[in-house]
Short mmCIF file of C-alpha atoms and ligand atoms in Angstrom, two decimals:
data_model
loop_
_atom_site.label_atom_id
_atom_site.label_comp_id
_atom_site.label_asym_id
_atom_site.label_seq_id
_atom_site.Cartn_x
_atom_site.Cartn_y
_atom_site.Cartn_z
CA MET H 91 11.37 -79.05 -4.61
CA LYS H 92 14.92 -79.46 -6.71
CA LYS H 93 15.10 -75.43 -6.67
CA TRP H 94 14.37 -75.94 -2.92
CA HIS H 95 17.33 -78.77 -2.04
CA PHE H 96 19.26 -76.63 -4.07
CA SER H 97 19.00 -73.66 -1.93
CA LEU H 98 19.02 -74.77 1.49
CA MET H 99 22.37 -76.14 0.26
CA PHE H 100 23.62 -73.22 -0.82
CA LEU H 101 22.29 -71.87 2.64
CA PHE H 102 23.66 -74.68 4.59
CA ALA H 103 27.27 -73.74 3.12
CA ILE H 104 27.64 -69.66 3.70
CA PHE H 105 26.37 -70.87 7.18
CA ALA H 106 29.36 -73.62 7.20
CA TYR H 107 31.90 -70.73 6.26
CA ALA H 108 30.02 -68.31 8.55
CA GLU H 109 31.24 -70.55 11.51
CA GLU H 110 34.82 -71.52 10.75
CA ILE H 111 35.98 -68.22 9.30
CA GLU H 112 36.23 -65.39 12.41
CA ILE H 113 36.68 -61.91 11.43
CA LEU H 114 39.18 -60.12 13.25
CA ASP H 115 38.12 -56.80 14.56
CA LEU H 116 41.11 -54.09 12.59
CA ASP H 117 41.42 -51.66 14.86
CA VAL H 118 41.78 -48.31 11.66
CA ILE H 119 42.57 -44.84 12.58
CA SER H 120 42.20 -41.54 10.66
CA TYR H 121 45.14 -40.41 8.66
CA GLU H 122 44.09 -36.67 9.42
CA ALA H 123 43.96 -37.93 13.09
CA PHE H 124 47.33 -39.72 13.30
CA ILE H 125 49.32 -36.82 12.18
CA GLN H 126 47.98 -34.59 13.78
CA ASN H 127 49.24 -36.73 17.33
CA ASP H 128 45.56 -37.51 18.45
CA PRO H 129 45.86 -38.60 21.19
CA GLU H 130 43.70 -41.86 21.06
CA ALA H 131 44.00 -42.59 17.30
CA VAL H 132 47.95 -43.36 18.13
CA SER H 133 46.66 -45.53 21.60
CA THR H 134 44.31 -47.66 19.42
CA LEU H 135 47.81 -47.64 17.01
CA GLU H 136 49.63 -48.64 19.56
CA LYS H 137 47.67 -51.60 21.24
CA ALA H 138 46.50 -53.06 17.80
CA LEU H 139 50.31 -53.27 16.47
CA PHE H 140 51.43 -54.65 19.64
CA GLU H 141 48.79 -57.10 20.51
CA LYS H 142 47.12 -58.17 17.19
CA GLY H 143 50.10 -57.14 15.33
CA ILE H 144 47.97 -55.57 12.71
CA VAL H 145 46.71 -51.92 12.47
CA GLY H 146 44.99 -50.17 9.16
CA ILE H 147 45.16 -46.06 8.70
CA ARG H 148 42.28 -44.54 6.37
CA GLY H 149 42.30 -41.57 4.35
CA ILE H 150 46.00 -40.68 3.52
CA PRO H 151 45.85 -38.19 0.99
CA GLU H 152 45.46 -39.88 -3.27
CA TYR H 153 46.24 -43.28 -1.52
CA ARG H 154 43.04 -44.41 -2.64
CA GLU H 155 43.22 -43.00 -6.06
CA LYS H 156 46.77 -44.39 -6.54
CA LEU H 157 45.80 -48.12 -5.59
CA ARG H 158 43.28 -47.54 -8.23
CA GLN H 159 45.59 -46.66 -11.00
CA TYR H 160 48.61 -49.22 -9.78
CA VAL H 161 45.91 -52.67 -10.23
CA ALA H 162 44.51 -51.16 -13.16
CA ARG H 163 48.80 -51.41 -14.80
CA ALA H 164 49.46 -54.45 -13.03
CA ARG H 165 46.42 -55.98 -14.63
CA GLU H 166 48.00 -54.85 -18.09
CA PHE H 167 50.66 -56.67 -17.34
CA CYS H 168 49.78 -59.67 -15.79
CA ALA H 169 47.84 -60.23 -19.28
CA LEU H 170 51.04 -59.95 -21.14
CA PRO H 171 52.29 -63.47 -22.52
CA GLU H 172 54.28 -65.48 -20.40
CA GLU H 173 56.87 -65.15 -22.36
CA ILE H 174 57.26 -61.30 -21.75
CA LYS H 175 56.96 -61.37 -18.26
CA GLU H 176 59.61 -63.97 -18.21
CA SER H 177 61.77 -62.01 -20.01
CA TYR H 178 62.07 -59.31 -17.16
CA ALA H 179 62.52 -61.72 -14.40
CA PRO H 180 65.80 -61.41 -12.22
CA ASN H 181 68.18 -63.41 -15.08
CA GLU H 182 71.16 -65.98 -13.30
CA GLY H 183 73.80 -64.39 -10.40
CA GLU H 184 71.16 -61.43 -10.43
CA MET H 185 69.52 -59.96 -7.29
CA PHE H 186 65.83 -60.91 -6.63
CA LEU H 187 64.28 -57.65 -8.75
CA GLY H 188 61.77 -57.86 -11.62
CA TYR H 189 59.70 -60.50 -12.31
CA GLU H 190 58.71 -63.20 -10.03
CA LYS H 191 56.38 -66.69 -10.84
CA GLY H 192 55.85 -68.80 -7.70
CA LYS H 193 59.32 -69.48 -6.32
CA GLU H 194 58.51 -69.47 -2.41
CA LYS H 195 57.26 -72.23 -0.81
CA PHE H 196 55.86 -72.19 2.54
CA LYS H 197 55.28 -75.54 5.37
CA ARG H 198 51.67 -77.13 5.16
CA PRO H 199 50.05 -77.88 8.34
CA ASP H 200 50.49 -81.61 7.91
CA GLY H 201 54.45 -80.92 7.32
CA ARG H 202 54.68 -80.97 3.82
CA TRP H 203 56.45 -77.79 2.34
CA VAL H 204 54.55 -76.97 -0.67
CA ILE H 205 55.25 -74.29 -3.57
CA ASP H 206 52.74 -71.20 -3.77
CA ASP H 207 53.47 -71.56 -7.88
CA LEU H 208 50.01 -69.65 -8.19
CA LYS H 209 51.94 -66.26 -6.49
CA ASN H 210 52.89 -63.56 -9.11
CA SER H 211 55.02 -60.69 -8.08
CA TYR H 212 57.29 -57.85 -9.98
CA TYR H 213 59.79 -56.45 -6.91
CA ALA H 214 61.28 -53.20 -7.00
CA TYR H 215 62.68 -50.99 -4.61
CA VAL H 216 61.33 -48.15 -3.46
CA PRO H 217 61.98 -45.44 -3.95
CA ASP H 218 63.16 -46.14 -7.17
CA SER H 219 66.53 -46.87 -8.29
CA ARG H 220 68.94 -47.89 -11.47
CA GLU H 221 68.75 -51.54 -10.00
CA ASN H 222 65.41 -51.94 -10.89
CA LYS H 223 63.87 -53.86 -13.53
CA TRP H 224 60.85 -52.06 -15.57
CA PRO H 225 58.72 -53.43 -18.21
CA LYS H 226 58.79 -51.84 -21.54
CA GLU H 227 55.25 -52.59 -22.47
CA VAL H 228 53.29 -51.43 -20.05
CA ASP H 229 54.20 -48.77 -17.56
CA LEU H 230 54.14 -50.28 -14.53
CA GLN H 231 57.12 -48.16 -12.68
CA SER H 232 54.67 -44.78 -12.14
CA PRO H 233 52.19 -46.08 -10.91
CA TYR H 234 53.92 -48.65 -9.36
CA GLN H 235 56.92 -46.18 -7.76
CA ASP H 236 53.80 -43.01 -7.11
CA LEU H 237 52.20 -46.09 -4.44
CA GLY H 238 54.98 -47.18 -3.34
CA ILE H 239 56.45 -43.88 -2.15
CA ILE H 240 53.02 -42.67 -0.37
CA MET H 241 52.98 -46.35 1.49
CA ALA H 242 56.49 -45.97 2.33
CA GLU H 243 56.06 -42.81 4.06
CA THR H 244 52.91 -43.01 6.41
CA ALA H 245 54.51 -46.58 7.34
CA LYS H 246 57.85 -44.83 8.56
CA LEU H 247 55.50 -42.15 10.15
CA VAL H 248 53.85 -45.38 12.28
CA MET H 249 57.23 -47.05 12.64
CA GLU H 250 58.65 -43.91 14.63
CA LYS H 251 55.39 -43.59 16.43
CA ILE H 252 56.15 -47.24 18.32
CA ASP H 253 59.84 -46.08 18.30
CA LEU H 254 60.84 -49.82 15.57
CA ILE H 255 63.17 -46.62 14.23
CA GLY H 256 64.84 -44.03 15.67
CA PRO H 257 67.06 -42.94 18.59
CA ARG H 258 65.44 -45.56 21.00
CA LEU H 259 66.40 -48.90 19.42
CA GLY H 260 69.05 -46.73 17.52
CA ILE H 261 67.63 -47.99 14.17
CA PHE H 262 67.45 -45.77 11.11
CA LEU H 263 66.84 -46.16 7.76
CA GLY H 264 68.67 -43.66 6.21
CA ASP H 265 69.15 -44.19 2.22
CA THR H 266 67.91 -48.32 2.87
CA PRO H 267 65.16 -48.98 0.20
CA GLN H 268 62.11 -50.48 1.25
CA VAL H 269 61.51 -53.83 -1.24
CA GLY H 270 57.90 -53.26 -3.30
CA ARG H 271 56.18 -55.87 -4.33
CA MET H 272 53.21 -56.47 -6.52
CA LEU H 273 51.41 -59.44 -5.65
CA TYR H 274 49.71 -61.30 -8.37
CA TYR H 275 47.66 -65.08 -7.47
CA GLN H 276 46.61 -66.27 -10.84
CA LYS H 277 43.30 -68.21 -11.38
CA SER H 278 43.92 -72.13 -10.58
CA ALA H 279 43.64 -74.98 -12.19
CA ASP H 280 43.07 -77.30 -9.20
CA THR H 281 41.74 -77.15 -6.08
CA LEU H 282 40.71 -76.04 -2.73
CA GLN H 283 41.48 -79.78 -1.78
CA ASP H 284 45.32 -79.70 -3.38
CA ASN H 285 46.20 -76.60 -1.36
CA PRO H 286 43.99 -73.73 0.36
CA TYR H 287 46.16 -71.28 0.34
CA TRP H 288 47.32 -68.59 -1.85
CA CYS H 289 50.02 -68.45 0.34
CA GLY H 290 50.63 -70.40 3.71
CA ALA H 291 50.93 -68.89 6.88
CA HIS H 292 54.39 -66.93 7.63
CA TYR H 293 55.36 -64.80 8.83
CA ASP H 294 57.75 -61.95 7.39
CA HIS H 295 61.72 -61.58 7.85
CA GLY H 296 62.14 -57.72 8.08
CA MET H 297 61.50 -55.00 10.34
CA PHE H 298 57.59 -54.02 9.35
CA THR H 299 55.66 -54.17 6.35
CA ALA H 300 53.03 -52.05 4.55
CA ILE H 301 50.26 -53.94 2.99
CA THR H 302 47.20 -52.54 0.63
CA PRO H 303 43.77 -54.52 1.09
CA ALA H 304 43.45 -56.83 -1.96
CA ALA H 305 41.35 -55.81 -5.94
CA TYR H 306 40.15 -59.29 -7.07
CA PHE H 307 38.32 -59.83 -10.29
CA VAL H 308 36.97 -62.88 -12.89
CA GLU H 309 36.94 -62.44 -16.74
CA GLY H 310 38.11 -58.86 -16.38
CA VAL H 311 35.26 -57.65 -14.16
CA GLU H 312 35.82 -56.52 -10.87
CA VAL H 313 33.83 -58.44 -7.63
CA THR H 314 33.75 -57.64 -3.91
CA GLU H 315 36.07 -60.34 -1.68
CA PRO H 316 34.72 -64.12 -1.44
CA ILE H 317 34.46 -64.50 2.86
CA GLU H 318 36.48 -67.40 2.46
CA ALA H 319 39.47 -66.04 0.56
CA GLY H 320 41.96 -63.09 1.85
CA LEU H 321 44.58 -62.11 3.73
CA PHE H 322 44.28 -63.85 7.56
CA VAL H 323 46.80 -62.87 11.34
CA ARG H 324 46.74 -65.38 13.50
CA ILE H 325 45.58 -63.45 17.16
CA GLY H 326 46.23 -66.31 20.20
CA ASP H 327 45.84 -69.72 18.64
CA ARG H 328 43.18 -68.91 15.32
CA PHE H 329 43.87 -66.93 12.17
CA LYS H 330 40.92 -64.47 11.67
CA LYS H 331 39.91 -62.59 8.71
CA VAL H 332 40.79 -59.28 7.54
CA ILE H 333 38.13 -56.75 6.05
CA ALA H 334 39.50 -53.70 4.51
CA ASP H 335 37.94 -51.12 2.35
CA PRO H 336 39.99 -49.73 -1.05
CA GLU H 337 40.76 -46.29 1.63
CA VAL H 338 42.66 -48.11 4.30
CA LEU H 339 46.16 -48.64 4.38
CA MET H 340 47.47 -51.61 6.98
CA PHE H 341 50.69 -52.15 8.42
CA GLN H 342 51.86 -55.59 9.64
CA VAL H 343 55.22 -55.90 12.35
CA GLY H 344 57.84 -58.37 10.77
CA GLU H 345 60.97 -61.19 12.75
CA PHE H 346 63.89 -58.50 12.75
CA GLY H 347 61.35 -55.57 14.63
CA GLN H 348 60.37 -58.91 17.45
CA LEU H 349 64.05 -59.50 17.70
CA ALA H 350 64.94 -55.45 18.05
CA THR H 351 63.11 -55.20 20.58
CA ASP H 352 62.85 -58.42 22.47
CA ASP H 353 59.59 -59.43 22.05
CA ALA H 354 58.61 -56.08 22.96
CA ILE H 355 56.37 -55.89 19.78
CA ARG H 356 55.81 -59.68 18.21
CA ALA H 357 56.21 -60.83 14.28
CA THR H 358 52.29 -61.04 12.65
CA GLU H 359 51.54 -64.39 11.04
CA HIS H 360 49.69 -64.64 8.65
CA LYS H 361 48.37 -66.26 5.90
CA VAL H 362 46.39 -65.85 2.44
CA HIS H 363 43.38 -68.09 1.73
CA LYS H 364 42.39 -68.86 -1.92
CA ALA H 365 38.85 -68.09 -3.23
CA ASN H 366 36.28 -71.47 -3.98
CA CYS H 367 36.63 -70.10 -7.35
CA ALA H 368 39.08 -70.95 -9.64
CA GLN H 369 38.00 -68.41 -12.01
CA ILE H 370 38.88 -65.17 -9.44
CA GLU H 371 42.41 -63.62 -9.71
CA ARG H 372 43.57 -60.79 -6.99
CA TYR H 373 46.23 -57.76 -6.91
CA ALA H 374 47.51 -56.28 -4.02
CA MET H 375 51.30 -54.36 -3.02
CA ALA H 376 53.15 -55.34 0.32
CA LEU H 377 55.98 -53.12 0.93
CA PHE H 378 58.74 -54.11 3.17
CA PHE H 379 61.04 -52.51 5.39
CA ASN H 380 64.53 -53.77 6.08
CA ALA H 381 66.74 -52.72 8.52
CA PRO H 382 70.23 -50.83 7.07
CA PHE H 383 72.17 -54.76 6.28
CA ASP H 384 74.96 -52.98 9.59
CA THR H 385 72.27 -53.23 11.98
CA LEU H 386 73.66 -55.29 15.34
CA ILE H 387 71.41 -56.36 17.39
CA HIS H 388 72.02 -58.64 20.52
CA SER H 389 68.53 -59.86 20.98
CA VAL H 390 67.70 -62.24 23.59
CA SER H 391 63.64 -62.39 21.89
CA THR H 392 62.46 -65.73 21.56
CA LEU H 393 63.35 -66.28 17.90
CA THR H 394 67.14 -66.01 18.93
CA GLN H 395 66.12 -69.77 19.09
CA ASP H 396 65.56 -70.42 15.33
CA ALA H 397 68.14 -71.59 13.50
CA ARG H 398 68.76 -68.22 11.13
CA TYR H 399 69.81 -66.62 14.05
CA GLY H 400 72.99 -67.82 14.25
CA GLY H 401 73.77 -67.75 17.91
CA GLN H 402 72.13 -67.70 22.05
CA ALA H 403 69.95 -64.92 22.88
CA GLY H 404 72.53 -62.14 24.06
CA ASP H 405 74.30 -63.16 20.80
CA PRO H 406 75.43 -60.75 18.36
CA CYS H 407 73.77 -60.74 14.65
CA THR H 408 73.71 -58.21 12.16
CA TYR H 409 70.68 -57.41 9.90
CA GLN H 410 72.60 -58.88 6.64
CA HIS H 411 72.69 -62.18 9.13
CA TRP H 412 69.24 -62.62 9.59
CA HIS H 413 68.30 -61.91 5.80
CA GLU H 414 69.89 -64.23 3.84
CA GLU H 415 68.81 -66.48 6.23
CA SER H 416 66.00 -66.33 6.10
CA PHE H 417 66.23 -65.50 1.95
CA LYS H 418 67.64 -69.25 2.36
CA ARG H 419 64.94 -71.06 4.07
CA TYR H 420 61.67 -70.20 2.13
CA ILE H 421 62.79 -69.09 -1.84
CA VAL H 422 62.97 -72.96 -4.20
CA LYS H 423 66.26 -72.96 -5.96
CA ASP H 424 66.19 -73.45 -9.57
CA ASP H 425 67.78 -76.68 -9.87
CA LYS H 426 68.94 -76.28 -13.93
FE1 LIG C 135 53.93 -62.11 4.70
#
């Protein structure tokens, strides 16, 4: 009788989740069809990015293997003692490059600002740069760069295809590097009730973002993504869960992309839900595309109403201004 009761409770819990969680119908096109300019694939890609703000590409040569190597090395780095990892954090007055532990804040639905203290990151430019910091204990550099380059090259083709870069807007990336971010959400001691998110709802502030599906581990064993956890993207007034296998690389739109196109394309609002199990760890990689700092726009987007724009619709704004104002809003300052 007791056993029955338990099973029923378990089933009920699953149905309760299933009711709450809506799965996004993620559009995924094949890399082959994309580079062959297959009209159907290109139209699916454009429609997905303009209407949902997210699309996937499957079958990019070497991608899956490079992602696997990257996750393995990211796990080795994350397993290092905290004081070693901290030695790769930016020093006072230095840029953001290197290790970072929980520096972002986000607004909860109840209006409270919360720090994402379970989020660990490792920032580096892609392609590699002398400014990057790399650990000596673990070769994070090679798999990070190998994966980052694949992500960068594919994303640039996508951005060109939808005219986010190129002659139409007059924005060319030139030698502007991309910013890579290793994302690691560590085990949590608290409960879902304290904070249901690994990362609260937000928009990326740059032009565009490439993002890998996440890998999850419990006690060193890889597990499938729990239904309640992972990336959620806002479609209309609902957040929907994104499900993608490790063959897929995904792309999202950033706020400067929306500004530069006067709302023709919209920035993707997204968040990352925690797993119900506190022992679970999550690894992923994101690559952010900044515009060159001197990019000047006179946007009439609704986003010009955001104080970060620093003017009215039609007024000038450089990417550098937008970028710096965005950092001021979301990064937690050390009080030392
Ligand atoms: Fe994001």
